[in-house]
Short mmCIF file of N, CA, C and O in Angstrom, two decimals:
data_model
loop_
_atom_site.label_atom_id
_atom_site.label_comp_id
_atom_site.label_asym_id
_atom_site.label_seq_id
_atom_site.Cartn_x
_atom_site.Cartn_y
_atom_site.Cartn_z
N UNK R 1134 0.84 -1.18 0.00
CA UNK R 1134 0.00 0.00 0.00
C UNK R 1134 0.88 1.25 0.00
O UNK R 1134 2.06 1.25 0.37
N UNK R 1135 0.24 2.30 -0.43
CA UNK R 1135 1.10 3.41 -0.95
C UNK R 1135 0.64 4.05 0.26
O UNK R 1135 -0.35 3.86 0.97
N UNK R 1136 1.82 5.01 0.32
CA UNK R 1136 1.63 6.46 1.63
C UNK R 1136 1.25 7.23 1.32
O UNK R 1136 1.13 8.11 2.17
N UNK R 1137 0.73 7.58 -0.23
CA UNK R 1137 0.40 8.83 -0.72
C UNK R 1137 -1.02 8.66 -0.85
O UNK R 1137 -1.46 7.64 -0.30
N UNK R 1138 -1.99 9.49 -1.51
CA UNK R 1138 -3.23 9.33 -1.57
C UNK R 1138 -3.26 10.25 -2.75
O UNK R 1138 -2.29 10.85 -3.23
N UNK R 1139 -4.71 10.28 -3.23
CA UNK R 1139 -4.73 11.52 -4.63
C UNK R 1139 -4.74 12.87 -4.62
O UNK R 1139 -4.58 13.71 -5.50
N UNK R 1140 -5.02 12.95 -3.00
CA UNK R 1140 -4.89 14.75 -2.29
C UNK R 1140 -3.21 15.20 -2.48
O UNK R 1140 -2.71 16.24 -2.91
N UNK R 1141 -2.53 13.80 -1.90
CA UNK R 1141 -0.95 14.18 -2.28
C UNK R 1141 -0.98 14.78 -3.73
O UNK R 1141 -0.82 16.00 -3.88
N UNK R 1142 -1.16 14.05 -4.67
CA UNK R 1142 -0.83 14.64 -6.01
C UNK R 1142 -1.65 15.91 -6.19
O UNK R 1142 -1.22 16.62 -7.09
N UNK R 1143 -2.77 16.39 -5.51
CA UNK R 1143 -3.59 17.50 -6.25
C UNK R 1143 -2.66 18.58 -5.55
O UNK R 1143 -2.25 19.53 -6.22
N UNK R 1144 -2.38 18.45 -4.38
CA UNK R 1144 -1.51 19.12 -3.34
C UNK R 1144 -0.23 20.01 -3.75
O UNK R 1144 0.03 21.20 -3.58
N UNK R 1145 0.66 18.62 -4.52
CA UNK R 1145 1.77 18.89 -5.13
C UNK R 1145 1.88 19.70 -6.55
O UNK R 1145 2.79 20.09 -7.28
N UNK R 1146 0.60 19.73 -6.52
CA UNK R 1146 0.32 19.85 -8.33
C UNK R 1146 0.17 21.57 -7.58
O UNK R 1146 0.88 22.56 -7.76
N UNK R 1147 -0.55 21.46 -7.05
CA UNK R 1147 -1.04 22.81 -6.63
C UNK R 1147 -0.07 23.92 -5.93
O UNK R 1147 -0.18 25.10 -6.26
N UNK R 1148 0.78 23.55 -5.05
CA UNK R 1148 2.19 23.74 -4.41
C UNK R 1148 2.87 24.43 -5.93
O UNK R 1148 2.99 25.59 -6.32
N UNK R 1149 3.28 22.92 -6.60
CA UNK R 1149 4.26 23.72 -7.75
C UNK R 1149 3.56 24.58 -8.77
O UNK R 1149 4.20 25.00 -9.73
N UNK R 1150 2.05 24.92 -8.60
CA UNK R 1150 1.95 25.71 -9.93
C UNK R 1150 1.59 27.50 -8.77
O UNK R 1150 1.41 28.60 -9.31
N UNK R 1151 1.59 27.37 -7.92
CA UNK R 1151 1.58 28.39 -6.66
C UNK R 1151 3.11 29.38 -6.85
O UNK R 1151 3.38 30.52 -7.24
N UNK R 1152 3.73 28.42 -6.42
CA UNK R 1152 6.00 28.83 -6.84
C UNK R 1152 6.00 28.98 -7.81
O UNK R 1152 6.32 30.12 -8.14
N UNK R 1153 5.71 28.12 -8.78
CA UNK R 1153 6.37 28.44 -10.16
C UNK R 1153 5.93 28.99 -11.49
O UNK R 1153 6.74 29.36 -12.34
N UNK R 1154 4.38 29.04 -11.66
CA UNK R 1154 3.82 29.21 -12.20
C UNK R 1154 3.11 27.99 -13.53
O UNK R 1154 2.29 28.13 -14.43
N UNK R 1155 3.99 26.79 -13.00
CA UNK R 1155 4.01 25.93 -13.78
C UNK R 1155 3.24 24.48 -13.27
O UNK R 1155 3.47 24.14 -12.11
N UNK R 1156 2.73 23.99 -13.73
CA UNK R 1156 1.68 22.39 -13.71
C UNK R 1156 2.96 21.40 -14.09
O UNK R 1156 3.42 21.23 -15.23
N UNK R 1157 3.39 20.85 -12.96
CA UNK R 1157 3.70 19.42 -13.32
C UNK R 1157 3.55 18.37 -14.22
O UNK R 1157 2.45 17.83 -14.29
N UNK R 1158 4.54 17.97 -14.97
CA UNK R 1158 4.16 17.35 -15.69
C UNK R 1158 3.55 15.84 -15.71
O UNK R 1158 3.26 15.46 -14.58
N UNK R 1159 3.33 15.06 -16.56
CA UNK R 1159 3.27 13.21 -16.22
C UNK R 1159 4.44 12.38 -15.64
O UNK R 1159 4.54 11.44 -14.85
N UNK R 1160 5.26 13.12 -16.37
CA UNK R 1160 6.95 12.48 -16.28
C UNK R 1160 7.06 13.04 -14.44
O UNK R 1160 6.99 12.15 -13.59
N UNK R 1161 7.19 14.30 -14.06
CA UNK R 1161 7.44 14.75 -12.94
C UNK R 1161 6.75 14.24 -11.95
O UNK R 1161 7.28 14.03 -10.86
N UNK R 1162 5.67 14.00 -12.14
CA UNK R 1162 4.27 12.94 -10.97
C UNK R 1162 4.71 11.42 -11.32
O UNK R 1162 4.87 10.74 -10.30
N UNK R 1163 4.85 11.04 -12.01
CA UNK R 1163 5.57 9.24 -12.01
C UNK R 1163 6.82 9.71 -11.20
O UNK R 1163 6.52 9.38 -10.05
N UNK R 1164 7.65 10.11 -11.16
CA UNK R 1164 9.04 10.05 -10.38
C UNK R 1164 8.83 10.45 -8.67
O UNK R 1164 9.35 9.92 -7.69
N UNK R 1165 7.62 11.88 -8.79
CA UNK R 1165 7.95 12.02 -7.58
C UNK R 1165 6.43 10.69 -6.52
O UNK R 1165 6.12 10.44 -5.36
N UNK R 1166 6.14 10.40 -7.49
CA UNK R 1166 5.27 9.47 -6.85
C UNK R 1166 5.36 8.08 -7.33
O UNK R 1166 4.36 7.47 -7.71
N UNK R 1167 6.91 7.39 -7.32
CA UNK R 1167 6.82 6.16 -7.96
C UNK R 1167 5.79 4.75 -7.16
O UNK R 1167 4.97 3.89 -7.47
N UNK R 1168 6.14 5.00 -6.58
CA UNK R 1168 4.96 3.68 -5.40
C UNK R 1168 3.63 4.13 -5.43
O UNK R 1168 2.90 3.92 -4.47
N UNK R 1169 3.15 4.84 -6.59
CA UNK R 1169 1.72 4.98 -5.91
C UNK R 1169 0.89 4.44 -7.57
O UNK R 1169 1.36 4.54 -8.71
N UNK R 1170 -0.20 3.97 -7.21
CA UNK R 1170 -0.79 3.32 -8.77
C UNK R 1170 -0.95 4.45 -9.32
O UNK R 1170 -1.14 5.53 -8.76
N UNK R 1171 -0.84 4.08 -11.23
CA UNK R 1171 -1.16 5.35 -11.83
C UNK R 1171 -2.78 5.61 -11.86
O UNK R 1171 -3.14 6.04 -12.95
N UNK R 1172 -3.49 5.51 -11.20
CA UNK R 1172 -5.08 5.80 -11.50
C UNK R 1172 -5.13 6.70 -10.07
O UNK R 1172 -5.92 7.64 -10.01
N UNK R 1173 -4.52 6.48 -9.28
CA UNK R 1173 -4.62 7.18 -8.37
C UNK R 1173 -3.68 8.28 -8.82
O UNK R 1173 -4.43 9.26 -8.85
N UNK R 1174 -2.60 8.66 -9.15
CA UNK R 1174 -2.18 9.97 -9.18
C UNK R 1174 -3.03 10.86 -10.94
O UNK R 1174 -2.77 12.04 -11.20
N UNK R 1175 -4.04 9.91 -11.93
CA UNK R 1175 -4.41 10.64 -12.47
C UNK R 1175 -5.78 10.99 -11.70
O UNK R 1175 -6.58 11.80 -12.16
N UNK R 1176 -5.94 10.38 -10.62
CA UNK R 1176 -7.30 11.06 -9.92
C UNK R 1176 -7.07 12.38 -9.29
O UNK R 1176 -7.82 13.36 -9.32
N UNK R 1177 -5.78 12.24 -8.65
CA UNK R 1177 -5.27 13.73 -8.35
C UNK R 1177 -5.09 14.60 -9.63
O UNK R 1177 -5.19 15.82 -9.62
N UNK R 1178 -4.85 13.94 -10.62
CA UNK R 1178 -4.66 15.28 -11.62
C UNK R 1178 -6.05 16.16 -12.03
O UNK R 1178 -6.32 17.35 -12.22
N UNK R 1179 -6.76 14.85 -12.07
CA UNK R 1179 -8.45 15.29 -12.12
C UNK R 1179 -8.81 16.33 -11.29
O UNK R 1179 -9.38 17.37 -11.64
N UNK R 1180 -8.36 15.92 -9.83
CA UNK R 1180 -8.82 17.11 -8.78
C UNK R 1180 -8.59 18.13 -9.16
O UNK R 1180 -9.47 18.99 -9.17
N UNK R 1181 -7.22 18.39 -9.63
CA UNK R 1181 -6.20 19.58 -9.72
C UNK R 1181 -6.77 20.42 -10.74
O UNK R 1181 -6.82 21.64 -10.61
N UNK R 1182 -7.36 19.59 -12.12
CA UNK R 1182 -7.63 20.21 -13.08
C UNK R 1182 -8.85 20.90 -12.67
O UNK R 1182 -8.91 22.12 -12.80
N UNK R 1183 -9.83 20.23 -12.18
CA UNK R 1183 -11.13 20.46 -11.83
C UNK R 1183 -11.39 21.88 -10.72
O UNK R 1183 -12.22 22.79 -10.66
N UNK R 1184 -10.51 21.57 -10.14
CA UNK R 1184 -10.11 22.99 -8.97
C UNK R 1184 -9.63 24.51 -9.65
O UNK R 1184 -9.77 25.65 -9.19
N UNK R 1185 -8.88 23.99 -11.15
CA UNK R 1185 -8.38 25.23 -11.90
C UNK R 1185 -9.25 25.69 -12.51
O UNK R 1185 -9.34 26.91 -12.56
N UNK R 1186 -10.13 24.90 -13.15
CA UNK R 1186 -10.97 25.54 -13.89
C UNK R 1186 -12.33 25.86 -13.19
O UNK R 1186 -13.18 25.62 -14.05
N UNK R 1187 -12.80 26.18 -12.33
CA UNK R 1187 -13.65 26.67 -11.52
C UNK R 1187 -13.29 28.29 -11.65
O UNK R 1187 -12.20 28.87 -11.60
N UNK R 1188 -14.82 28.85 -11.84
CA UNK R 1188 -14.70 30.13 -12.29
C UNK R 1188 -14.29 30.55 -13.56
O UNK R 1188 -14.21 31.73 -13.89
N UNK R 1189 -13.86 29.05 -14.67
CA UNK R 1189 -13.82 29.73 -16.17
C UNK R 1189 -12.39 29.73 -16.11
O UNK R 1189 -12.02 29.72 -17.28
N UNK R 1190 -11.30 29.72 -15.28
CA UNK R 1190 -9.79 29.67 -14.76
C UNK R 1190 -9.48 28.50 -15.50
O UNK R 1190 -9.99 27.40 -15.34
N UNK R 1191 -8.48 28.86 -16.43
CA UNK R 1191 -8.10 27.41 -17.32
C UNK R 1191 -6.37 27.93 -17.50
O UNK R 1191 -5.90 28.88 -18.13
N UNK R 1192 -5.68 26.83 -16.61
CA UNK R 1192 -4.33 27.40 -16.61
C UNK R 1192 -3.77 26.66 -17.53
O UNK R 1192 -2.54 26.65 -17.48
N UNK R 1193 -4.54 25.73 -18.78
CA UNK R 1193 -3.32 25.76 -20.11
C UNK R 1193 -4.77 25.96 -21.20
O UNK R 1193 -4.62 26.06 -22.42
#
């Protein structure tokens, strides 16, 4: 079982586009989350996306 959950990835996603102005990529979420299944870190991406675009906010 993994230590992370899909809040980790929406978290991280959210963290680095806060600093940097930039969204993590696929490549960057497989590395920094290698132990975790990929359906779970694209559920976090889901969150992440879903959270940006609220209010019409579409950061690509």
């Amino acid at each position: 079982m993994s230590r992370w959950s899909h809040w980790h990835v929406y978290e991280y996603m959210r963290q680095r586009y806060i600093h940097t102005g930039m969204v993590p990529d696929q490549q960057e979420l497989l590395a920094e989350f290698a132990d975790m299944e990929l359906a779970l870190i694209e559920e976090g991406v889901k969150e992440f996306n879903l959270a940006m675009s609220i209010g019409g906010r579409l950061y690509a």
